[in-house]
PDB file of N, CA and C in Angstrom:
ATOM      1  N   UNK A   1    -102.087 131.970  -3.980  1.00  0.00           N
ATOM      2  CA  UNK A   1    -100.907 132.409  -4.706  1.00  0.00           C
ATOM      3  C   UNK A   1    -100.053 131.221  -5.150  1.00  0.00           C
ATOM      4  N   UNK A   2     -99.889 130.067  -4.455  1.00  0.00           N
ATOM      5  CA  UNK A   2     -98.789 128.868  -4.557  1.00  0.00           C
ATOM      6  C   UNK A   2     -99.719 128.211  -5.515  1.00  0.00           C
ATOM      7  N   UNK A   3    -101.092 128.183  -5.300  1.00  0.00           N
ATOM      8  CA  UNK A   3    -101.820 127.431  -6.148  1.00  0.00           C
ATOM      9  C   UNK A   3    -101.919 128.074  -7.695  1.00  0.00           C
ATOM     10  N   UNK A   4    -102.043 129.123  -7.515  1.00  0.00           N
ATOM     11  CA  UNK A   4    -102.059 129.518  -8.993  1.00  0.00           C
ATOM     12  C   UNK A   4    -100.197 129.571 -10.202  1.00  0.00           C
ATOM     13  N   UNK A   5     -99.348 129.929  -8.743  1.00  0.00           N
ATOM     14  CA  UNK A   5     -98.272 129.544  -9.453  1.00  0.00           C
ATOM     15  C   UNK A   5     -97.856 127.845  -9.848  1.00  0.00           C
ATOM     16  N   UNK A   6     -98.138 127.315  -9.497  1.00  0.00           N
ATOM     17  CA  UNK A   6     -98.120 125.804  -9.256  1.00  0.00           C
ATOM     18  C   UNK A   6     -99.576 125.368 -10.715  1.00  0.00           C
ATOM     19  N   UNK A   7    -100.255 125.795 -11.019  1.00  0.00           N
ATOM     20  CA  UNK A   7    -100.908 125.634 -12.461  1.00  0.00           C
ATOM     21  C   UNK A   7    -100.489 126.300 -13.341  1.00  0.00           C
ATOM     22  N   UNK A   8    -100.008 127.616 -13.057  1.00  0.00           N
ATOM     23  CA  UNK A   8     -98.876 128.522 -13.970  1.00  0.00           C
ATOM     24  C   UNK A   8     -97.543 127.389 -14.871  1.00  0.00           C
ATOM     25  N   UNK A   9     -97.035 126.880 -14.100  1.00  0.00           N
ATOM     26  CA  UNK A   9     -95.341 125.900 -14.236  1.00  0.00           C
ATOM     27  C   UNK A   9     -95.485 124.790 -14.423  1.00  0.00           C
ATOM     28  N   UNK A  10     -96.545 123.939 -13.924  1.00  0.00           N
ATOM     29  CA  UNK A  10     -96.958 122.836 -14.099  1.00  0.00           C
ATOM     30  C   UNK A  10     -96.454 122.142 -15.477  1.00  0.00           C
ATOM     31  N   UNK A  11     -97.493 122.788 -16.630  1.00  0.00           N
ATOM     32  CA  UNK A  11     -97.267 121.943 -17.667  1.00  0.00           C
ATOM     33  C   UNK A  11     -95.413 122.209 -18.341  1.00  0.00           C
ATOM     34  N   UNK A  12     -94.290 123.105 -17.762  1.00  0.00           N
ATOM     35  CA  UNK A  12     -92.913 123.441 -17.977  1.00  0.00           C
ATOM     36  C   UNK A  12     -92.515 122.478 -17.291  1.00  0.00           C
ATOM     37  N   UNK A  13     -92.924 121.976 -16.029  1.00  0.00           N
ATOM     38  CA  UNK A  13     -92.163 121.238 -15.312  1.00  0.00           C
ATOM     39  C   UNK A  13     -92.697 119.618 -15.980  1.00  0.00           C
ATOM     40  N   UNK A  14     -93.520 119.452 -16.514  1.00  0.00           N
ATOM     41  CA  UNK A  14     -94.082 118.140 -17.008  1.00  0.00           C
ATOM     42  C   UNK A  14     -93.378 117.506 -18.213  1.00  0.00           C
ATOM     43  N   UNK A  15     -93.071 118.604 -18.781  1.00  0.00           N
ATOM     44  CA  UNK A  15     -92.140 118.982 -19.885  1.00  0.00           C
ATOM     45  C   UNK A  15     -90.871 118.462 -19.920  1.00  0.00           C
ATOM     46  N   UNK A  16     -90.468 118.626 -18.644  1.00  0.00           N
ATOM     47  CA  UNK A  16     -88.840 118.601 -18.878  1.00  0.00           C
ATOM     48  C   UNK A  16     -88.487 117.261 -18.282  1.00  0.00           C
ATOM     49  N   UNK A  17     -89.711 116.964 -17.735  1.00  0.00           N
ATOM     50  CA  UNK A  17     -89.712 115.311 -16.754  1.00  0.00           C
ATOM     51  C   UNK A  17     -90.055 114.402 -18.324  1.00  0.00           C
ATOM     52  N   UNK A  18     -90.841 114.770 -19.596  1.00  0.00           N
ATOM     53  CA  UNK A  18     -90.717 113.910 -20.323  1.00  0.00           C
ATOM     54  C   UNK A  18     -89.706 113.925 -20.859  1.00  0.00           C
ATOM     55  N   UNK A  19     -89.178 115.045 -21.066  1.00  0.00           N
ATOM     56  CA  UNK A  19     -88.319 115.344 -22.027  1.00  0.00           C
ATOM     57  C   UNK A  19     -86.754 114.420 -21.663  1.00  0.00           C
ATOM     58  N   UNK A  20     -86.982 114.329 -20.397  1.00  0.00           N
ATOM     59  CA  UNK A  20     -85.754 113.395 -19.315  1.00  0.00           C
ATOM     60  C   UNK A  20     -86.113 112.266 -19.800  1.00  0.00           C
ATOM     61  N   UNK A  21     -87.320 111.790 -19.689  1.00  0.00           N
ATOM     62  CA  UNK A  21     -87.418 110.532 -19.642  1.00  0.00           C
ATOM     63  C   UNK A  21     -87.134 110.068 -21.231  1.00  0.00           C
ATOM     64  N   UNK A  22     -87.057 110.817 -22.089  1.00  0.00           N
ATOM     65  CA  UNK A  22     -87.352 110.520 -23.452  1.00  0.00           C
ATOM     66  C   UNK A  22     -85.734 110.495 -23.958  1.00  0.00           C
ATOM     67  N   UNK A  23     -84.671 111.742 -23.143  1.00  0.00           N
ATOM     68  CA  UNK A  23     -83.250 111.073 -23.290  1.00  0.00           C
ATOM     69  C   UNK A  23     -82.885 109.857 -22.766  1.00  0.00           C
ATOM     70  N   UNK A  24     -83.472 109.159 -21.400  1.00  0.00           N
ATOM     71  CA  UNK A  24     -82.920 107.762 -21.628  1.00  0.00           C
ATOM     72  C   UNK A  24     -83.634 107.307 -22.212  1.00  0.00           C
ATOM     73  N   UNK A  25     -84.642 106.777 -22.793  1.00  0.00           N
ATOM     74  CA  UNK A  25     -85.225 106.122 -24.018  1.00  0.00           C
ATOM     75  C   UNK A  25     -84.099 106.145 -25.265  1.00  0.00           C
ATOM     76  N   UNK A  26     -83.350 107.413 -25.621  1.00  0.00           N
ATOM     77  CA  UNK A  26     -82.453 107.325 -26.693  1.00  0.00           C
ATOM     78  C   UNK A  26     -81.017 106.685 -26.525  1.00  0.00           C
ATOM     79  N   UNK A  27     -80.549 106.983 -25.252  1.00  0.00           N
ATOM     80  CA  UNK A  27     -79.415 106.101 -24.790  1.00  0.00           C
ATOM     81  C   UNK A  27     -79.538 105.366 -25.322  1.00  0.00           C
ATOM     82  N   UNK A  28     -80.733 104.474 -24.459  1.00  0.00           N
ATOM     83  CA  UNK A  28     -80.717 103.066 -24.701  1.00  0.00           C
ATOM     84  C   UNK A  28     -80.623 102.376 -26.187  1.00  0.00           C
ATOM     85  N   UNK A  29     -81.507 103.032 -27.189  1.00  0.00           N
ATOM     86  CA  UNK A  29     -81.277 102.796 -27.649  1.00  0.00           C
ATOM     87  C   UNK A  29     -79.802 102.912 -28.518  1.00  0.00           C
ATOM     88  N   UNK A  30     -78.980 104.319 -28.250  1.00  0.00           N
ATOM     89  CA  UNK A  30     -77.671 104.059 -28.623  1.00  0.00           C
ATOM     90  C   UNK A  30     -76.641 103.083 -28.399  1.00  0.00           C
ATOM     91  N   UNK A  31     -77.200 102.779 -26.679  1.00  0.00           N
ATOM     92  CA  UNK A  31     -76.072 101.387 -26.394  1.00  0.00           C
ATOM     93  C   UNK A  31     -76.256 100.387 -27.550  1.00  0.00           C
ATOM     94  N   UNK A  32     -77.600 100.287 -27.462  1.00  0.00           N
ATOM     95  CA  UNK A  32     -77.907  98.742 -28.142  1.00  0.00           C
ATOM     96  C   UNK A  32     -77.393  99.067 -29.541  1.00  0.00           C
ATOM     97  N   UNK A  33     -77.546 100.087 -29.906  1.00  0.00           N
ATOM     98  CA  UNK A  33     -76.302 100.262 -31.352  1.00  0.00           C
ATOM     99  C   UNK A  33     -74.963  99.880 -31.326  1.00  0.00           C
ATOM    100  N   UNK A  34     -74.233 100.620 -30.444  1.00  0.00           N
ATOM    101  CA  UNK A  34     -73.049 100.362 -30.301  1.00  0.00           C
ATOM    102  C   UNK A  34     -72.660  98.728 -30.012  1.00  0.00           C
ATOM    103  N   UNK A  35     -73.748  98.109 -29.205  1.00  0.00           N
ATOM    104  CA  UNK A  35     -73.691  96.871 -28.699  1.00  0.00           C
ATOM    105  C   UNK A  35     -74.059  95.663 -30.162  1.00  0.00           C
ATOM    106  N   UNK A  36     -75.280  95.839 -30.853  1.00  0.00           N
ATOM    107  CA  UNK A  36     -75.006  95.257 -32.321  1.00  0.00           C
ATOM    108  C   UNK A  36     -74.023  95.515 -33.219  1.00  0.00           C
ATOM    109  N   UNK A  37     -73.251  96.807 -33.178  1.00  0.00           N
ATOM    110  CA  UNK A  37     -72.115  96.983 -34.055  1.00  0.00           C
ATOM    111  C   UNK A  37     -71.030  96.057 -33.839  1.00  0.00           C
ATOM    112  N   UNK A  38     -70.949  95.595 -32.219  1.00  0.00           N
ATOM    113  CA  UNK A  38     -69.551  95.248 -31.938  1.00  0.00           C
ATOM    114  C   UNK A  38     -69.623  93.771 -31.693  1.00  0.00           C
ATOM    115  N   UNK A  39     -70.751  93.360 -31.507  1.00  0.00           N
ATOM    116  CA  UNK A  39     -71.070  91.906 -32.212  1.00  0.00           C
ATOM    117  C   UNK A  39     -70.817  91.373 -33.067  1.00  0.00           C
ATOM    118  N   UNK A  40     -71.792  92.362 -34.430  1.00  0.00           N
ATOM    119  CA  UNK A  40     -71.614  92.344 -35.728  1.00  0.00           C
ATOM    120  C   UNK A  40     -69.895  92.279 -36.051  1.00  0.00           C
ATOM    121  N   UNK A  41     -69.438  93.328 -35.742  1.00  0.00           N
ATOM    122  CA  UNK A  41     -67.794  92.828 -35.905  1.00  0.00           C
ATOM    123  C   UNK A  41     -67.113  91.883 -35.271  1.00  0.00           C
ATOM    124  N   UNK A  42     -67.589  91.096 -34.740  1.00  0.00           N
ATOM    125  CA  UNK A  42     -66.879  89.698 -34.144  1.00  0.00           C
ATOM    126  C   UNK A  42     -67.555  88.901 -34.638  1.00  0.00           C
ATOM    127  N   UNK A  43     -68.531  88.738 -35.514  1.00  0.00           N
ATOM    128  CA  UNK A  43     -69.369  87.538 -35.853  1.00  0.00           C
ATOM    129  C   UNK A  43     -69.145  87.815 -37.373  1.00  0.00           C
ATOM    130  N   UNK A  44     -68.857  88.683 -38.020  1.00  0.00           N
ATOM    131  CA  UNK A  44     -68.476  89.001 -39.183  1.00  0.00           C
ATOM    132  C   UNK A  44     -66.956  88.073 -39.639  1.00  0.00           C
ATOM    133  N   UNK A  45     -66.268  88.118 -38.579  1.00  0.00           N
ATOM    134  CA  UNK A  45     -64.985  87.209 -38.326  1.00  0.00           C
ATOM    135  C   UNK A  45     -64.748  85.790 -38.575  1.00  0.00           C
ATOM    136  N   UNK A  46     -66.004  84.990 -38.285  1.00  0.00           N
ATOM    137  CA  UNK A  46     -66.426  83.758 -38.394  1.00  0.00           C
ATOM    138  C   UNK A  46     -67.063  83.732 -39.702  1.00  0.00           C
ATOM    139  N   UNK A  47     -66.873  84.054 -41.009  1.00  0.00           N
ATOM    140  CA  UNK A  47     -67.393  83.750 -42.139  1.00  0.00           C
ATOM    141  C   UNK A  47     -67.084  82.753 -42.878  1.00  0.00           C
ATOM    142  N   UNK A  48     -67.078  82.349 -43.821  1.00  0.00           N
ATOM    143  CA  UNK A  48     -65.718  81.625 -44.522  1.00  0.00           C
ATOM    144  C   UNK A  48     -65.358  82.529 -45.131  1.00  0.00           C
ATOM    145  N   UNK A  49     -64.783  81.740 -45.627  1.00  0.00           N
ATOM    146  CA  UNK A  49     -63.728  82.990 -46.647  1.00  0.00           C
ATOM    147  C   UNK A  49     -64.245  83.064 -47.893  1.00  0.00           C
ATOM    148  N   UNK A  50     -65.028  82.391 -48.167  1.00  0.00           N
ATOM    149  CA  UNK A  50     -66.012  82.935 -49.599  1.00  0.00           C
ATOM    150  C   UNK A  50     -66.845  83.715 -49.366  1.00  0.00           C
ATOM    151  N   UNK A  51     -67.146  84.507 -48.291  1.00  0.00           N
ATOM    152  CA  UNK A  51     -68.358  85.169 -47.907  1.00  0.00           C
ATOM    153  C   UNK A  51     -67.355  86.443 -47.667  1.00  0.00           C
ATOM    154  N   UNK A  52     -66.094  86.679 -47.323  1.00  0.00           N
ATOM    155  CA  UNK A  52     -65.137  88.090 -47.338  1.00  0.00           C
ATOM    156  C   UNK A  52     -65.646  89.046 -48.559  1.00  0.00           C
ATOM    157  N   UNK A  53     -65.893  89.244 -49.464  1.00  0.00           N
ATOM    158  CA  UNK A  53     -65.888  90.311 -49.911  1.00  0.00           C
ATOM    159  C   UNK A  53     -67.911  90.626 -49.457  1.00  0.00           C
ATOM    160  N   UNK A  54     -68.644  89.864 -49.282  1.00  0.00           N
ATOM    161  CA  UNK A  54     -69.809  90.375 -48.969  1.00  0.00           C
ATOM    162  C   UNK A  54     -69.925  90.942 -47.373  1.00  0.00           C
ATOM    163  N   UNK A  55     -69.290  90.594 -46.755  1.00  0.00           N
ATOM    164  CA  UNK A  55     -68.693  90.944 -45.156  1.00  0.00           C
ATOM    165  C   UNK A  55     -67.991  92.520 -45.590  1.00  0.00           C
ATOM    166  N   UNK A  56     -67.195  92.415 -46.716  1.00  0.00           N
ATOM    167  CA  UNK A  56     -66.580  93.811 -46.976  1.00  0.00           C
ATOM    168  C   UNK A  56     -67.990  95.119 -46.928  1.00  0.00           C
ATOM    169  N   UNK A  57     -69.288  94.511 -47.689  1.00  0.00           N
ATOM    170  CA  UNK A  57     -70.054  95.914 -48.378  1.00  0.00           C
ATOM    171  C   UNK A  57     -71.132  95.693 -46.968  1.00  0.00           C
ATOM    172  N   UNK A  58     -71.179  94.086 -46.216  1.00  0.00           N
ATOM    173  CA  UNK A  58     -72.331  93.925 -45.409  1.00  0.00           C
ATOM    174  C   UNK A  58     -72.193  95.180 -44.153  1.00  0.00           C
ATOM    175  N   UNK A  59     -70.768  94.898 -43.208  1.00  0.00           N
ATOM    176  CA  UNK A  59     -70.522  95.616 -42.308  1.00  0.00           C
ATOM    177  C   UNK A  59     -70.571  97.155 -42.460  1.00  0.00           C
ATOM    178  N   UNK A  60     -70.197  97.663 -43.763  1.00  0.00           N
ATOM    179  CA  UNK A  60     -70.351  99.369 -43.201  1.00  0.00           C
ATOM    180  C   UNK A  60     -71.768  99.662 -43.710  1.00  0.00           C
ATOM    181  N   UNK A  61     -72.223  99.137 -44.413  1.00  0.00           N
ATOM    182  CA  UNK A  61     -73.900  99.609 -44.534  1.00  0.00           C
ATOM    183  C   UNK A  61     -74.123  99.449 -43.411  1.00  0.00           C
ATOM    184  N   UNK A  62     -74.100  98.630 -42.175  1.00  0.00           N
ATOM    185  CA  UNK A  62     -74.779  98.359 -41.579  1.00  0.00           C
ATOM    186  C   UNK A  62     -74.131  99.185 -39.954  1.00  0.00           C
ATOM    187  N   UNK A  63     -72.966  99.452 -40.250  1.00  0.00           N
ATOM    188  CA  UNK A  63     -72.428  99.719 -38.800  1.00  0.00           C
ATOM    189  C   UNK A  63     -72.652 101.510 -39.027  1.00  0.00           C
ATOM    190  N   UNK A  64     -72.228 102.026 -40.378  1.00  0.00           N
ATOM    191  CA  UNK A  64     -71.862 103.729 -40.397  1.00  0.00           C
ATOM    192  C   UNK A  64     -73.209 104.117 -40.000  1.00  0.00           C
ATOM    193  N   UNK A  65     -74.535 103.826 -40.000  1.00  0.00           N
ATOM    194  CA  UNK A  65     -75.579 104.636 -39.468  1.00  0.00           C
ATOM    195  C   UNK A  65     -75.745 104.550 -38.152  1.00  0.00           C
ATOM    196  N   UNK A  66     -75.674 102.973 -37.770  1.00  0.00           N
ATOM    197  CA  UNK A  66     -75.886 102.946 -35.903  1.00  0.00           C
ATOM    198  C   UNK A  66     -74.667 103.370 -35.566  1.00  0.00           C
ATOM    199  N   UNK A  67     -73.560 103.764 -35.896  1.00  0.00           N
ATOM    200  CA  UNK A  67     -72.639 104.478 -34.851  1.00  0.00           C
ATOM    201  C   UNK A  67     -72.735 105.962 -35.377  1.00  0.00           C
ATOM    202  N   UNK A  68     -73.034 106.677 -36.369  1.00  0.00           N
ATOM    203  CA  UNK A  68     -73.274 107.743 -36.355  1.00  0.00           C
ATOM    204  C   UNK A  68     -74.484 108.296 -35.778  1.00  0.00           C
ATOM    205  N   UNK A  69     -75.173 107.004 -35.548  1.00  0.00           N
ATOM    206  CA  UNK A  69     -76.388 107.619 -34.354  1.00  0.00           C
ATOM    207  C   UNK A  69     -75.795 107.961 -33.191  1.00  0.00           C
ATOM    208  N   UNK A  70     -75.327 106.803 -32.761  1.00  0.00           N
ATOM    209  CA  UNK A  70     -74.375 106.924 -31.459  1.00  0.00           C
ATOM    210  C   UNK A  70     -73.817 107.520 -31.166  1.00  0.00           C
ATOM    211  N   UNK A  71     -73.237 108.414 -31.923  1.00  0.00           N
ATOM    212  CA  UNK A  71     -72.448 109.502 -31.858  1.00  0.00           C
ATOM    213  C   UNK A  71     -72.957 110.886 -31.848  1.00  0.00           C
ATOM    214  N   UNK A  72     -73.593 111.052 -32.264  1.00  0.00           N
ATOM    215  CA  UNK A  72     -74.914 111.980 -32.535  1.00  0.00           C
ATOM    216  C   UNK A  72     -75.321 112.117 -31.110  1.00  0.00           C
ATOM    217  N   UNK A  73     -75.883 110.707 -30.523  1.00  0.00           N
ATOM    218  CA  UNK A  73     -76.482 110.958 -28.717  1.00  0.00           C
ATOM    219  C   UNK A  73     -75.552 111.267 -28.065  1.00  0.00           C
ATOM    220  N   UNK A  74     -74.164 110.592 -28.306  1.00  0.00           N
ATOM    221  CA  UNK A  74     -73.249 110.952 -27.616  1.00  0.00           C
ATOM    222  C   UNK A  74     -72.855 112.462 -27.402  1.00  0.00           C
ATOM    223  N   UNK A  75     -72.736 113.176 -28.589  1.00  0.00           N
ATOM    224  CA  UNK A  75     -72.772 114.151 -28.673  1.00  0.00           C
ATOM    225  C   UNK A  75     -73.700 115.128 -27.899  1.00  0.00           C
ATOM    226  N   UNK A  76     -74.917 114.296 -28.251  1.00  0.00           N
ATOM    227  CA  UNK A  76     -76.078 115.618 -28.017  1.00  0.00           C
ATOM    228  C   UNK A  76     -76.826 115.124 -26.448  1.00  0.00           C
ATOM    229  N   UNK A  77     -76.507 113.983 -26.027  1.00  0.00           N
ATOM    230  CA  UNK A  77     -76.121 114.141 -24.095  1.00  0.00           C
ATOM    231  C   UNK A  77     -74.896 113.976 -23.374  1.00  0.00           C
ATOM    232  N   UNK A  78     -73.851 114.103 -24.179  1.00  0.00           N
ATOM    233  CA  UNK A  78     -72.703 114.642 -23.469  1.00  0.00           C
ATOM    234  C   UNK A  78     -71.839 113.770 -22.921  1.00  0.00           C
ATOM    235  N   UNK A  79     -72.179 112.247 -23.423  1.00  0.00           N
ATOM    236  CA  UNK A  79     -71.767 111.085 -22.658  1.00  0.00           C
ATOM    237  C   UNK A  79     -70.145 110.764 -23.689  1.00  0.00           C
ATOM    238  N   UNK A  80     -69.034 111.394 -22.953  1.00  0.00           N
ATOM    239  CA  UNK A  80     -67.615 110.649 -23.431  1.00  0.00           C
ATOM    240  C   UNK A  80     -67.714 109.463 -23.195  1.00  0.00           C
ATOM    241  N   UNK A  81     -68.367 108.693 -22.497  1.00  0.00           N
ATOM    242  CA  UNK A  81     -68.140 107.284 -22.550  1.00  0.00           C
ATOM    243  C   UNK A  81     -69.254 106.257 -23.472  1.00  0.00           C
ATOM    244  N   UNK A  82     -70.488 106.636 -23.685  1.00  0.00           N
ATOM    245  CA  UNK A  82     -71.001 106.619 -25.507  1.00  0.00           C
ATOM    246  C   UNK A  82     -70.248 106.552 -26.541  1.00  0.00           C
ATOM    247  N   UNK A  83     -69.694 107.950 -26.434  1.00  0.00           N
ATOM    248  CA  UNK A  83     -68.834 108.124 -27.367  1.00  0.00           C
ATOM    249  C   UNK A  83     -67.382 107.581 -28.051  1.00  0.00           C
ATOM    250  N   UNK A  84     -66.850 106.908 -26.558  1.00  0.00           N
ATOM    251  CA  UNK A  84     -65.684 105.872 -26.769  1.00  0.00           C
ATOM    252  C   UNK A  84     -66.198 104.685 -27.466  1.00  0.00           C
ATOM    253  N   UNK A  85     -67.048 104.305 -26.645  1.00  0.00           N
ATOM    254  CA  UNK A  85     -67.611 102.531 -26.759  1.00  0.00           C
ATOM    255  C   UNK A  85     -68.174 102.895 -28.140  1.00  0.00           C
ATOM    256  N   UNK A  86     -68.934 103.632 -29.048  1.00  0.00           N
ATOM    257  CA  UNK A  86     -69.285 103.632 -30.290  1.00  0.00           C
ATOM    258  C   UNK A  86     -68.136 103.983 -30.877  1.00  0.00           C
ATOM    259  N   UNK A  87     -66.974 104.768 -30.832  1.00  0.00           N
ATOM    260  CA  UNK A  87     -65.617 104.182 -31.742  1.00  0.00           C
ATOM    261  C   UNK A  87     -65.140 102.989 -31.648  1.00  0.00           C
ATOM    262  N   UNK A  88     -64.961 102.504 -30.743  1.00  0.00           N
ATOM    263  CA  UNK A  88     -64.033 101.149 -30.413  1.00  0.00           C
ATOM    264  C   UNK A  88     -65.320 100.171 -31.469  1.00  0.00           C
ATOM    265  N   UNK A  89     -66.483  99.983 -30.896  1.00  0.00           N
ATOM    266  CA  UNK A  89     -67.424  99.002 -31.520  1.00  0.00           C
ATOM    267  C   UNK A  89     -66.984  99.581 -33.000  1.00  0.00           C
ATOM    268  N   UNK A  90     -66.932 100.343 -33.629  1.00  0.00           N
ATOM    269  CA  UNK A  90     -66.663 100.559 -35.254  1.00  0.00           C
ATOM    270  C   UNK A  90     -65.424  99.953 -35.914  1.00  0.00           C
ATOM    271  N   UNK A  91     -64.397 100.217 -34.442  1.00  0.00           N
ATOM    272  CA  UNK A  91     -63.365  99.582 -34.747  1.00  0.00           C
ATOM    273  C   UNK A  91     -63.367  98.192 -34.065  1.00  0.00           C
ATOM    274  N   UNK A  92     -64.464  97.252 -34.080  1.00  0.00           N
ATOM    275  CA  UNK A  92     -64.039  95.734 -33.413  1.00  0.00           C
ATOM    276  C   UNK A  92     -63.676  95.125 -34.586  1.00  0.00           C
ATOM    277  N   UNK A  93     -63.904  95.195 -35.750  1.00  0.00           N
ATOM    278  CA  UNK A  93     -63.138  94.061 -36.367  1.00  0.00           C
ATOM    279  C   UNK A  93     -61.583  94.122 -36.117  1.00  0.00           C
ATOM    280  N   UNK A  94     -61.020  95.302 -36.518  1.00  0.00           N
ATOM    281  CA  UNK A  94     -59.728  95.086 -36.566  1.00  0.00           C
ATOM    282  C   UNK A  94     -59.656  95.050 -34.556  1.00  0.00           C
ATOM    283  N   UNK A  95     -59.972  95.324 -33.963  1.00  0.00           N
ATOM    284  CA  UNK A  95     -59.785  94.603 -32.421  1.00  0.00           C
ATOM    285  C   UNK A  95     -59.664  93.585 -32.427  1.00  0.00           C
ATOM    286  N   UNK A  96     -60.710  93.031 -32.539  1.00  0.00           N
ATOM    287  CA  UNK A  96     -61.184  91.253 -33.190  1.00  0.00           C
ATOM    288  C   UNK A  96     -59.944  90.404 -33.609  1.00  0.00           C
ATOM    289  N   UNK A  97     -58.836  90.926 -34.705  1.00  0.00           N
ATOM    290  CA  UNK A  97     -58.380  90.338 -35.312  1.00  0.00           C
ATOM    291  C   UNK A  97     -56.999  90.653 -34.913  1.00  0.00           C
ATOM    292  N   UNK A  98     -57.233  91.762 -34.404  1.00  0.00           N
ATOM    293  CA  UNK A  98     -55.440  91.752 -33.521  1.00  0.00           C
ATOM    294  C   UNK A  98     -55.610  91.084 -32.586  1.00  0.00           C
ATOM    295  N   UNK A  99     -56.203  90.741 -31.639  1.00  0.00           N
ATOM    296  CA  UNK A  99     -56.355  90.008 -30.514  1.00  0.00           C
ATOM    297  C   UNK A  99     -56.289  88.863 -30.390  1.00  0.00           C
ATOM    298  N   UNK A 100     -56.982  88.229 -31.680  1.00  0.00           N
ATOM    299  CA  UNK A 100     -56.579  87.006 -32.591  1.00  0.00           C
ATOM    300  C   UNK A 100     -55.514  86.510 -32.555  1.00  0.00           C
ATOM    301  N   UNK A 101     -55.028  87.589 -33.731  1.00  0.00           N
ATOM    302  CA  UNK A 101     -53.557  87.416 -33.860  1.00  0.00           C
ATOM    303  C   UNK A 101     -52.115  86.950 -32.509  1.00  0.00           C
ATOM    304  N   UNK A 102     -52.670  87.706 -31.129  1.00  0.00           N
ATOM    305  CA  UNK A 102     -51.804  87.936 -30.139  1.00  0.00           C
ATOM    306  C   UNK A 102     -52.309  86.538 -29.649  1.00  0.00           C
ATOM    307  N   UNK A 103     -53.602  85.917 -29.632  1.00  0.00           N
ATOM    308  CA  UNK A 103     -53.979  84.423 -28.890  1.00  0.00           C
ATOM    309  C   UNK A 103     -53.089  83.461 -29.734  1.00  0.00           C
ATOM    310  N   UNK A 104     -53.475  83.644 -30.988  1.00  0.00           N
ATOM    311  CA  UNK A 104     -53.102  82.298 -32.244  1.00  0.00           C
ATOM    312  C   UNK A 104     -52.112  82.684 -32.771  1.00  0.00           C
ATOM    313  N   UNK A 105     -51.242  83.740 -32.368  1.00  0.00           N
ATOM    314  CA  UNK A 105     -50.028  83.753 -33.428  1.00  0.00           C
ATOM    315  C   UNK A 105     -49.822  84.581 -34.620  1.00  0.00           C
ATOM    316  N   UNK A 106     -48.817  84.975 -35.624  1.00  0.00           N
ATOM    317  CA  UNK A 106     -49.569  85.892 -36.418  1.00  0.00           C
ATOM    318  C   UNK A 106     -49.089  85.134 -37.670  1.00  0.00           C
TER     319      UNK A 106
END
C-alpha cells in the first residue's frame, strides 16, 4: 500500500523539489540584476562630461528591463526585500550624486 502510494506522488513531489530549486536559480539571477543596475549607476557617474548625454539613453535601456525583471521575481516570490534593493538600485544615480554632494559639498 505505502509502496504503491509512494510511486503514485513521487513524480508531484519531484516536481515541486525542481520547481524550488528553479526559484532560487531566478533569485539569483534577480540579485545579480539589481546588483549590475546599481553599479552601472555609480560607474555611469565617472564619465566625462562629453559622454552625459550618451549615459542619458545608455542607463535606462539598460537598467528598465533588469529591474523590471526584478520586480517581476520580486513580485512573483514574494521577496519585499528584492523588491526594495531593485528600487533603490534604479534609483542609484541620483543616490550616487546626493551622497556626493553631502561628501564634496554642493
Amino acid at each position: 500500500m505505502i509502496r504503491w502510494w509512494l510511486n503514485l506522488h513521487a513524480p508531484s513531489i519531484r516536481n515541486i523539489r525542481m520547481a524550488h530549486e528553479n526559484q532560487k536559480t531566478v533569485s539569483i539571477f534577480a540579485w545579480l540584476s539589481v546588483l549590475v543596475v546599481a553599479i552601472l549607476g555609480y560607474v555611469l557617474w565617472l564619465v566625462p562630461i562629453s559622454w552625459y548625454g550618451i549615459r542619458e539613453w545608455i542607463y535606462p535601456i539598460i537598467a528598465v528591463p533588469l529591474i523590471g525583471y526584478a520586480l517581476f521575481t520580486a513580485f512573483k516570490s514574494k521577496s519585499w526585500v528584492l523588491g526594495i534593493c531593485a528600487i533603490l538600485a534604479l534609483l542609484s544615480p541620483t543616490i550616487w550624486l546626493t551622497a556626493g554632494f553631502f561628501v564634496f559639498g554642493f
